[in-house]
């Protein structure tokens, strides 16, 4: 029996951006013209203003304008491809593939970022089962450690959940220890849009406590948004303008420069943060990260006290204890930053993700799907993780 090889892959998503590019570049390197990324929407003006816009599209990208103008042609390509990956795109595009039992990977964050009311469950159950029939040859790529639990609660993708995520650029530094040694001492960084789910008020509260206890530090905050005036007023009211700097919006490459210069990265989003690619980027930059347990990427990427620190979502006291611990322990701070960097370089990167996904697809295509194909990391089986799994140690 001849082994089937994956020769063509199509990735469907709302729009192409810098977070997806490394994975797409790796796919294109292997499959050449047999790899296609199809945009189904035009990027919002807000995202473009954040520096997410693409001026020169790679040859494998089909823009939303081209796709909509040639819908029949590209629908046929979707139907015929060996593998389709579908993210934030209309599920109607894979209707024919589902009917013909063709392999699909559904790329999804958690379903229940906001908890549903009891009466909403039956409606969601029917809608989601109609979109992804249990009998179809469709597998879930969990772009959140909580995606498996949420989908399982609706009996979706039974025994077909795999760890996944987002794979922004992973930089390789000639000497990561030198990078860490060159960082500004006692420097903290927070990066996000100023939205309720990101909790920009929390790093300011941490700065307030640190200053009150006499710590010497610097906190840089990058971003803009609806809560910007509130945060600016907080900084002024608490007398923090000497140690807390609001730097506004920046392009992705400028943000990475600040990560490379900062020792500690604060990631304070709640359960509504589907993945959070800034975690990948800050870890790759050798930062010692302190992150909320509720963020989708955290349970996959961080081993508590080994390559970063996890705090209980909403527990500012727990967060503060972790930040103080890092400020007071230079060796631990450096070790976590180094281990964080190695986590990105050795496992959570586009090259590893591409290799593992293509191998997984070939195993499935040849009837050799195996739970133990990968014991851990990308494309390993995604366990069901409850929202309250993390309990801080008592002092």
Tab-separated table of C-alpha atoms in Angstrom:
chain	number	residue	atom	x	y	z
A	1	UNK	CA	0.000	0.000	0.000
A	2	UNK	CA	1.443	3.376	-1.051
A	3	UNK	CA	1.706	5.980	1.652
A	4	UNK	CA	-0.277	9.120	0.891
A	5	UNK	CA	1.726	12.323	1.134
A	6	UNK	CA	0.256	15.749	1.804
A	7	UNK	CA	0.829	17.641	-1.428
A	8	UNK	CA	-1.536	20.608	-1.122
A	9	UNK	CA	-2.723	22.721	1.805
A	10	UNK	CA	-5.094	25.676	1.920
A	11	UNK	CA	-5.367	27.943	4.967
A	12	UNK	CA	-8.610	29.936	5.272
A	13	UNK	CA	-8.772	32.860	7.680
A	14	UNK	CA	-10.199	36.353	7.978
A	15	UNK	CA	-6.998	38.190	7.006
A	16	UNK	CA	-3.263	37.689	6.694
A	17	UNK	CA	-1.066	39.255	9.396
A	18	UNK	CA	2.422	39.118	10.910
A	19	UNK	CA	1.417	36.531	13.505
A	20	UNK	CA	0.502	34.015	10.793
A	21	UNK	CA	3.330	34.802	8.402
A	22	UNK	CA	6.101	32.581	9.898
A	23	UNK	CA	3.871	29.476	9.772
A	24	UNK	CA	2.753	30.335	6.243
A	25	UNK	CA	6.335	30.946	5.104
A	26	UNK	CA	7.360	27.525	6.404
A	27	UNK	CA	4.415	25.839	4.673
A	28	UNK	CA	5.281	27.633	1.433
A	29	UNK	CA	8.942	26.628	1.739
A	30	UNK	CA	7.903	22.968	1.827
A	31	UNK	CA	4.905	22.900	-0.538
A	32	UNK	CA	5.788	25.815	-2.868
A	33	UNK	CA	2.839	26.748	-5.123
A	34	UNK	CA	0.733	24.010	-3.546
A	35	UNK	CA	0.262	26.114	-0.421
A	36	UNK	CA	-2.316	28.913	-0.427
A	37	UNK	CA	-3.534	31.316	2.245
A	38	UNK	CA	-6.973	32.760	1.434
A	39	UNK	CA	-8.231	35.930	3.116
A	40	UNK	CA	-12.008	36.115	3.505
A	41	UNK	CA	-12.257	39.650	4.936
A	42	UNK	CA	-10.601	43.033	4.673
A	43	UNK	CA	-8.526	43.970	7.718
A	44	UNK	CA	-10.147	46.553	9.964
A	45	UNK	CA	-8.777	50.098	10.032
A	46	UNK	CA	-7.990	49.703	13.758
A	47	UNK	CA	-5.753	46.696	13.088
A	48	UNK	CA	-4.053	48.484	10.205
A	49	UNK	CA	-3.346	51.488	12.425
A	50	UNK	CA	-1.722	49.112	14.925
A	51	UNK	CA	0.824	48.157	12.275
A	52	UNK	CA	-0.828	44.874	11.290
A	53	UNK	CA	-1.352	45.878	7.673
A	54	UNK	CA	0.577	44.137	4.893
A	55	UNK	CA	1.983	46.343	2.129
A	56	UNK	CA	3.479	43.590	-0.021
A	57	UNK	CA	1.659	40.271	0.043
A	58	UNK	CA	3.660	37.041	-0.378
A	59	UNK	CA	2.909	35.012	-3.537
A	60	UNK	CA	0.898	32.386	-1.637
A	61	UNK	CA	-1.691	34.894	-0.310
A	62	UNK	CA	-5.030	35.356	-2.072
A	63	UNK	CA	-6.501	38.635	-0.859
A	64	UNK	CA	-10.169	38.953	-0.003
A	65	UNK	CA	-10.739	41.083	-3.111
A	66	UNK	CA	-9.248	38.441	-5.404
A	67	UNK	CA	-11.039	35.653	-3.579
A	68	UNK	CA	-14.444	37.317	-3.839
A	69	UNK	CA	-13.899	38.115	-7.513
A	70	UNK	CA	-13.000	34.479	-8.269
A	71	UNK	CA	-15.129	32.660	-5.735
A	72	UNK	CA	-15.972	29.632	-7.874
A	73	UNK	CA	-12.319	28.993	-8.804
A	74	UNK	CA	-11.072	29.113	-5.224
A	75	UNK	CA	-13.996	27.121	-3.869
A	76	UNK	CA	-12.930	24.319	-6.199
A	77	UNK	CA	-9.361	24.547	-4.856
A	78	UNK	CA	-10.715	24.343	-1.310
A	79	UNK	CA	-12.755	21.269	-2.202
A	80	UNK	CA	-9.806	19.524	-3.890
A	81	UNK	CA	-6.902	20.269	-1.506
A	82	UNK	CA	-5.387	17.420	0.507
A	83	UNK	CA	-5.714	19.441	3.705
A	84	UNK	CA	-7.653	22.578	4.632
A	85	UNK	CA	-6.959	24.603	7.756
A	86	UNK	CA	-9.814	26.932	8.630
A	87	UNK	CA	-9.629	29.651	11.255
A	88	UNK	CA	-11.803	32.753	11.479
A	89	UNK	CA	-13.586	32.180	8.172
A	90	UNK	CA	-17.092	31.150	7.066
A	91	UNK	CA	-17.573	27.436	7.753
A	92	UNK	CA	-19.762	27.239	4.650
A	93	UNK	CA	-16.499	27.163	2.680
A	94	UNK	CA	-15.821	23.619	3.930
A	95	UNK	CA	-19.367	22.308	3.501
A	96	UNK	CA	-18.468	20.227	0.439
A	97	UNK	CA	-15.312	18.896	2.097
A	98	UNK	CA	-17.337	17.772	5.105
A	99	UNK	CA	-19.843	16.075	2.823
A	100	UNK	CA	-17.032	14.252	0.993
A	101	UNK	CA	-15.199	13.363	4.240
A	102	UNK	CA	-12.067	15.321	3.252
A	103	UNK	CA	-9.539	16.218	5.939
A	104	UNK	CA	-10.034	19.573	7.697
A	105	UNK	CA	-8.273	21.121	10.669
A	106	UNK	CA	-10.434	23.650	12.516
A	107	UNK	CA	-8.182	26.306	14.059
A	108	UNK	CA	-10.037	27.682	17.089
A	109	UNK	CA	-9.648	29.573	20.331
A	110	UNK	CA	-12.038	28.786	23.164
A	111	UNK	CA	-15.786	28.957	22.497
A	112	UNK	CA	-16.815	30.341	25.865
A	113	UNK	CA	-14.788	33.503	26.324
A	114	UNK	CA	-17.960	34.857	27.872
A	115	UNK	CA	-20.061	32.433	29.873
A	116	UNK	CA	-23.375	31.519	28.242
A	117	UNK	CA	-26.756	31.846	29.868
A	118	UNK	CA	-28.520	28.513	30.384
A	119	UNK	CA	-31.048	29.127	27.610
A	120	UNK	CA	-28.252	29.762	25.098
A	121	UNK	CA	-26.723	26.287	25.306
A	122	UNK	CA	-29.290	24.381	23.163
A	123	UNK	CA	-29.127	26.991	20.410
A	124	UNK	CA	-25.320	26.962	20.374
A	125	UNK	CA	-25.258	23.175	20.451
A	126	UNK	CA	-27.455	22.933	17.356
A	127	UNK	CA	-25.609	25.691	15.474
A	128	UNK	CA	-22.124	24.341	16.145
A	129	UNK	CA	-23.078	20.726	15.359
A	130	UNK	CA	-24.580	21.827	12.076
A	131	UNK	CA	-21.359	23.651	11.169
A	132	UNK	CA	-19.071	20.780	12.219
A	133	UNK	CA	-20.964	17.478	11.932
A	134	UNK	CA	-19.567	14.763	14.252
A	135	UNK	CA	-19.326	12.357	11.304
A	136	UNK	CA	-17.047	14.658	9.258
A	137	UNK	CA	-13.288	14.209	8.944
A	138	UNK	CA	-12.527	17.371	10.910
A	139	UNK	CA	-10.014	17.833	13.734
A	140	UNK	CA	-9.590	20.632	16.242
A	141	UNK	CA	-6.380	22.645	16.516
A	142	UNK	CA	-6.700	24.184	19.974
A	143	UNK	CA	-5.437	27.775	19.876
A	144	UNK	CA	-6.227	27.972	23.580
A	145	UNK	CA	-5.609	25.564	26.433
A	146	UNK	CA	-9.317	25.943	27.235
A	147	UNK	CA	-10.590	25.160	23.716
A	148	UNK	CA	-10.721	21.414	24.350
A	149	UNK	CA	-12.913	21.809	27.445
A	150	UNK	CA	-15.292	24.232	25.731
A	151	UNK	CA	-15.693	22.099	22.616
A	152	UNK	CA	-16.036	18.896	24.643
A	153	UNK	CA	-18.886	20.470	26.624
A	154	UNK	CA	-20.791	20.581	23.312
A	155	UNK	CA	-19.633	17.091	22.197
A	156	UNK	CA	-17.603	18.561	19.336
A	157	UNK	CA	-14.522	16.905	17.762
A	158	UNK	CA	-14.645	13.890	20.088
A	159	UNK	CA	-11.095	12.574	20.667
A	160	UNK	CA	-9.840	14.863	17.927
A	161	UNK	CA	-8.312	17.753	19.889
A	162	UNK	CA	-4.674	18.774	19.394
A	163	UNK	CA	-2.543	21.467	20.989
A	164	UNK	CA	-1.911	24.384	18.685
A	165	UNK	CA	-1.598	28.158	18.955
A	166	UNK	CA	-0.187	31.150	17.113
A	167	UNK	CA	3.383	31.157	15.896
A	168	UNK	CA	4.807	34.666	15.488
A	169	UNK	CA	8.424	35.145	14.451
A	170	UNK	CA	10.963	33.383	16.655
A	171	UNK	CA	14.289	35.186	16.677
A	172	UNK	CA	17.529	33.286	17.187
A	173	UNK	CA	20.053	35.263	19.218
A	174	UNK	CA	23.773	34.524	18.969
A	175	UNK	CA	24.046	34.663	22.763
A	176	UNK	CA	20.810	34.654	24.743
A	177	UNK	CA	22.709	35.057	28.021
A	178	UNK	CA	24.224	38.258	26.683
A	179	UNK	CA	20.761	39.454	25.645
A	180	UNK	CA	19.458	38.842	29.165
A	181	UNK	CA	22.509	40.470	30.777
A	182	UNK	CA	22.058	43.592	28.636
A	183	UNK	CA	18.472	44.208	29.775
A	184	UNK	CA	17.776	47.257	31.908
A	185	UNK	CA	17.680	46.289	35.568
A	186	UNK	CA	14.289	46.194	37.311
A	187	UNK	CA	12.505	46.980	34.025
A	188	UNK	CA	8.883	45.909	33.604
A	189	UNK	CA	6.825	45.946	30.398
A	190	UNK	CA	3.111	45.681	29.593
A	191	UNK	CA	1.827	45.598	25.990
A	192	UNK	CA	-1.798	45.490	24.825
A	193	UNK	CA	-4.779	47.493	23.717
A	194	UNK	CA	-6.368	49.427	26.564
A	195	UNK	CA	-9.485	47.258	26.853
A	196	UNK	CA	-11.381	45.856	29.831
A	197	UNK	CA	-10.338	42.284	29.044
A	198	UNK	CA	-6.636	43.311	29.025
A	199	UNK	CA	-6.835	45.060	32.428
A	200	UNK	CA	-4.392	47.940	31.861
A	201	UNK	CA	-5.186	49.201	35.350
A	202	UNK	CA	-3.461	46.176	36.910
A	203	UNK	CA	0.166	47.025	36.002
A	204	UNK	CA	-0.440	50.533	37.362
A	205	UNK	CA	-1.660	49.011	40.625
A	206	UNK	CA	1.482	46.861	40.769
A	207	UNK	CA	3.630	49.956	40.204
A	208	UNK	CA	1.781	51.771	42.976
A	209	UNK	CA	2.536	48.966	45.447
A	210	UNK	CA	6.162	48.669	44.371
A	211	UNK	CA	6.762	52.382	44.817
A	212	UNK	CA	5.046	52.392	48.204
A	213	UNK	CA	7.396	49.632	49.384
A	214	UNK	CA	10.443	51.512	48.112
A	215	UNK	CA	11.410	49.418	45.097
A	216	UNK	CA	13.458	51.070	42.360
A	217	UNK	CA	11.963	50.070	38.995
A	218	UNK	CA	10.671	51.257	35.626
A	219	UNK	CA	7.382	50.215	34.054
A	220	UNK	CA	6.788	50.878	30.353
A	221	UNK	CA	3.244	50.536	29.020
A	222	UNK	CA	2.682	50.228	25.262
A	223	UNK	CA	-0.746	50.555	23.663
A	224	UNK	CA	-3.803	52.717	23.169
A	225	UNK	CA	-7.527	52.190	23.469
A	226	UNK	CA	-10.757	53.114	25.182
A	227	UNK	CA	-9.281	53.010	28.706
A	228	UNK	CA	-6.259	55.163	27.890
A	229	UNK	CA	-7.578	58.289	29.612
A	230	UNK	CA	-8.471	56.289	32.701
A	231	UNK	CA	-4.987	54.761	32.919
A	232	UNK	CA	-3.285	58.096	32.275
A	233	UNK	CA	-5.290	59.651	35.105
A	234	UNK	CA	-4.414	56.757	37.416
A	235	UNK	CA	-0.701	57.225	36.781
A	236	UNK	CA	-0.974	60.948	37.538
A	237	UNK	CA	-3.201	60.552	40.607
A	238	UNK	CA	-0.881	57.969	42.169
A	239	UNK	CA	2.232	60.073	41.541
A	240	UNK	CA	3.817	57.471	39.272
A	241	UNK	CA	4.928	59.598	36.322
A	242	UNK	CA	8.581	59.219	37.355
A	243	UNK	CA	8.517	55.417	37.078
A	244	UNK	CA	5.575	54.555	34.802
A	245	UNK	CA	5.856	55.596	31.160
A	246	UNK	CA	2.914	55.474	28.745
A	247	UNK	CA	4.525	55.035	25.322
A	248	UNK	CA	1.445	54.849	23.084
A	249	UNK	CA	0.987	52.574	20.077
A	250	UNK	CA	3.988	51.052	18.321
A	251	UNK	CA	4.718	48.894	15.310
A	252	UNK	CA	5.364	45.189	16.058
A	253	UNK	CA	9.125	45.487	15.475
A	254	UNK	CA	9.343	48.407	17.917
A	255	UNK	CA	7.473	46.394	20.541
A	256	UNK	CA	9.971	43.560	20.137
A	257	UNK	CA	12.828	45.989	20.780
A	258	UNK	CA	11.242	46.981	24.093
A	259	UNK	CA	10.785	43.316	24.990
A	260	UNK	CA	14.467	42.690	24.340
A	261	UNK	CA	15.318	45.523	26.717
A	262	UNK	CA	12.921	44.520	29.514
A	263	UNK	CA	13.482	41.961	32.256
A	264	UNK	CA	9.905	41.286	33.368
A	265	UNK	CA	6.807	41.104	31.175
A	266	UNK	CA	3.336	41.460	32.718
A	267	UNK	CA	0.429	39.746	30.946
A	268	UNK	CA	-2.801	40.580	32.763
A	269	UNK	CA	-5.675	39.619	30.439
A	270	UNK	CA	-8.637	37.559	31.634
A	271	UNK	CA	-10.394	34.515	30.111
A	272	UNK	CA	-11.491	36.544	27.090
A	273	UNK	CA	-7.885	36.550	25.799
A	274	UNK	CA	-8.114	33.724	23.275
A	275	UNK	CA	-4.382	33.104	22.844
A	276	UNK	CA	-2.152	36.155	23.344
A	277	UNK	CA	0.792	36.164	20.916
A	278	UNK	CA	2.647	38.728	23.043
A	279	UNK	CA	3.436	35.798	25.328
A	280	UNK	CA	5.311	34.026	22.506
A	281	UNK	CA	7.143	37.235	21.649
A	282	UNK	CA	8.096	38.206	25.184
A	283	UNK	CA	9.318	34.689	25.984
A	284	UNK	CA	11.338	34.639	22.777
A	285	UNK	CA	12.845	37.965	23.893
A	286	UNK	CA	14.160	36.399	27.112
A	287	UNK	CA	11.674	38.083	29.452
A	288	UNK	CA	10.676	36.573	32.768
A	289	UNK	CA	6.897	36.586	32.310
A	290	UNK	CA	4.198	36.839	34.971
A	291	UNK	CA	0.885	35.897	33.359
A	292	UNK	CA	-2.740	35.261	34.282
A	293	UNK	CA	-3.710	31.580	34.356
A	294	UNK	CA	-6.900	32.333	32.371
A	295	UNK	CA	-5.110	33.404	29.173
A	296	UNK	CA	-5.388	30.785	26.430
A	297	UNK	CA	-1.665	30.435	25.722
A	298	UNK	CA	-0.421	30.344	29.318
A	299	UNK	CA	-1.026	26.676	30.273
A	300	UNK	CA	0.593	25.524	26.998
A	301	UNK	CA	3.639	27.776	27.071
A	302	UNK	CA	4.488	28.376	30.729
A	303	UNK	CA	5.702	25.846	33.272
A	304	UNK	CA	5.215	27.727	36.512
A	305	UNK	CA	8.493	28.864	38.121
A	306	UNK	CA	10.547	27.192	35.366
A	307	UNK	CA	10.150	29.403	32.297
A	308	UNK	CA	7.827	32.020	33.792
A	309	UNK	CA	5.365	32.651	36.611
A	310	UNK	CA	1.624	32.088	36.607
A	311	UNK	CA	-0.748	33.980	38.872
A	312	UNK	CA	-4.396	33.390	39.617
A	313	UNK	CA	-6.542	35.500	37.302
A	314	UNK	CA	-7.942	38.506	39.146
A	315	UNK	CA	-5.721	37.959	42.190
A	316	UNK	CA	-3.605	41.121	42.237
A	317	UNK	CA	-1.995	40.063	45.530
A	318	UNK	CA	-0.737	36.863	43.890
A	319	UNK	CA	0.561	38.820	40.905
A	320	UNK	CA	2.334	41.276	43.191
A	321	UNK	CA	4.037	38.472	45.125
A	322	UNK	CA	5.367	36.995	41.863
A	323	UNK	CA	6.656	40.357	40.621
A	324	UNK	CA	8.419	41.043	43.924
A	325	UNK	CA	9.962	37.562	43.848
A	326	UNK	CA	11.458	38.233	40.421
A	327	UNK	CA	12.734	41.688	41.354
A	328	UNK	CA	14.445	40.258	44.415
A	329	UNK	CA	15.966	37.189	42.711
A	330	UNK	CA	18.236	38.093	39.817
A	331	UNK	CA	19.381	34.529	39.126
A	332	UNK	CA	15.826	33.186	39.023
A	333	UNK	CA	14.794	36.078	36.806
A	334	UNK	CA	17.585	35.337	34.337
A	335	UNK	CA	16.968	31.578	34.422
A	336	UNK	CA	13.268	31.989	33.657
A	337	UNK	CA	14.069	34.347	30.794
A	338	UNK	CA	16.573	31.868	29.361
A	339	UNK	CA	14.159	28.937	29.707
A	340	UNK	CA	11.378	31.001	28.142
A	341	UNK	CA	13.597	31.700	25.136
A	342	UNK	CA	14.466	28.000	24.772
A	343	UNK	CA	10.770	27.052	24.924
A	344	UNK	CA	10.155	29.153	21.833
A	345	UNK	CA	13.289	28.098	19.963
A	346	UNK	CA	12.951	24.370	20.663
A	347	UNK	CA	9.206	23.774	20.454
A	348	UNK	CA	6.663	26.575	20.041
A	349	UNK	CA	7.687	27.910	16.648
A	350	UNK	CA	6.474	27.845	13.057
A	351	UNK	CA	9.017	25.310	11.816
A	352	UNK	CA	8.133	22.736	14.475
A	353	UNK	CA	4.397	23.388	14.065
A	354	UNK	CA	4.543	22.901	10.289
A	355	UNK	CA	6.554	19.694	10.495
A	356	UNK	CA	4.301	18.190	13.147
A	357	UNK	CA	1.040	19.199	11.472
A	358	UNK	CA	2.054	17.752	8.099
A	359	UNK	CA	3.110	14.511	9.775
A	360	UNK	CA	-0.125	14.363	11.745
A	361	UNK	CA	-2.137	14.983	8.561
A	362	UNK	CA	-0.278	12.184	6.774
A	363	UNK	CA	-0.870	9.783	9.663
A	364	UNK	CA	-4.579	10.573	9.634
A	365	UNK	CA	-4.713	10.283	5.845
A	366	UNK	CA	-3.111	6.856	6.004
A	367	UNK	CA	-5.356	5.631	8.796
A	368	UNK	CA	-2.558	5.740	11.376
A	369	UNK	CA	-3.741	8.436	13.731
A	370	UNK	CA	-2.081	7.770	17.099
A	371	UNK	CA	-2.673	9.560	20.429
A	372	UNK	CA	1.002	9.082	21.322
A	373	UNK	CA	2.326	10.574	18.067
A	374	UNK	CA	3.650	13.524	20.094
A	375	UNK	CA	3.879	13.236	23.856
A	376	UNK	CA	3.910	16.982	24.481
A	377	UNK	CA	4.006	20.374	22.830
A	378	UNK	CA	2.573	21.281	19.451
A	379	UNK	CA	0.179	18.685	17.982
A	380	UNK	CA	0.128	16.545	21.117
A	381	UNK	CA	-3.291	15.563	22.393
A	382	UNK	CA	-5.060	18.461	24.104
A	383	UNK	CA	-6.267	17.556	27.568
A	384	UNK	CA	-9.458	18.947	29.060
A	385	UNK	CA	-8.383	21.790	31.335
A	386	UNK	CA	-10.851	23.335	33.775
A	387	UNK	CA	-10.977	27.104	34.228
A	388	UNK	CA	-10.068	26.885	37.926
A	389	UNK	CA	-7.082	24.538	37.528
A	390	UNK	CA	-4.496	26.954	38.958
A	391	UNK	CA	-4.358	27.430	42.729
A	392	UNK	CA	-1.591	29.684	44.111
A	393	UNK	CA	0.670	28.308	46.803
A	394	UNK	CA	-0.021	29.733	50.243
A	395	UNK	CA	2.811	31.625	51.871
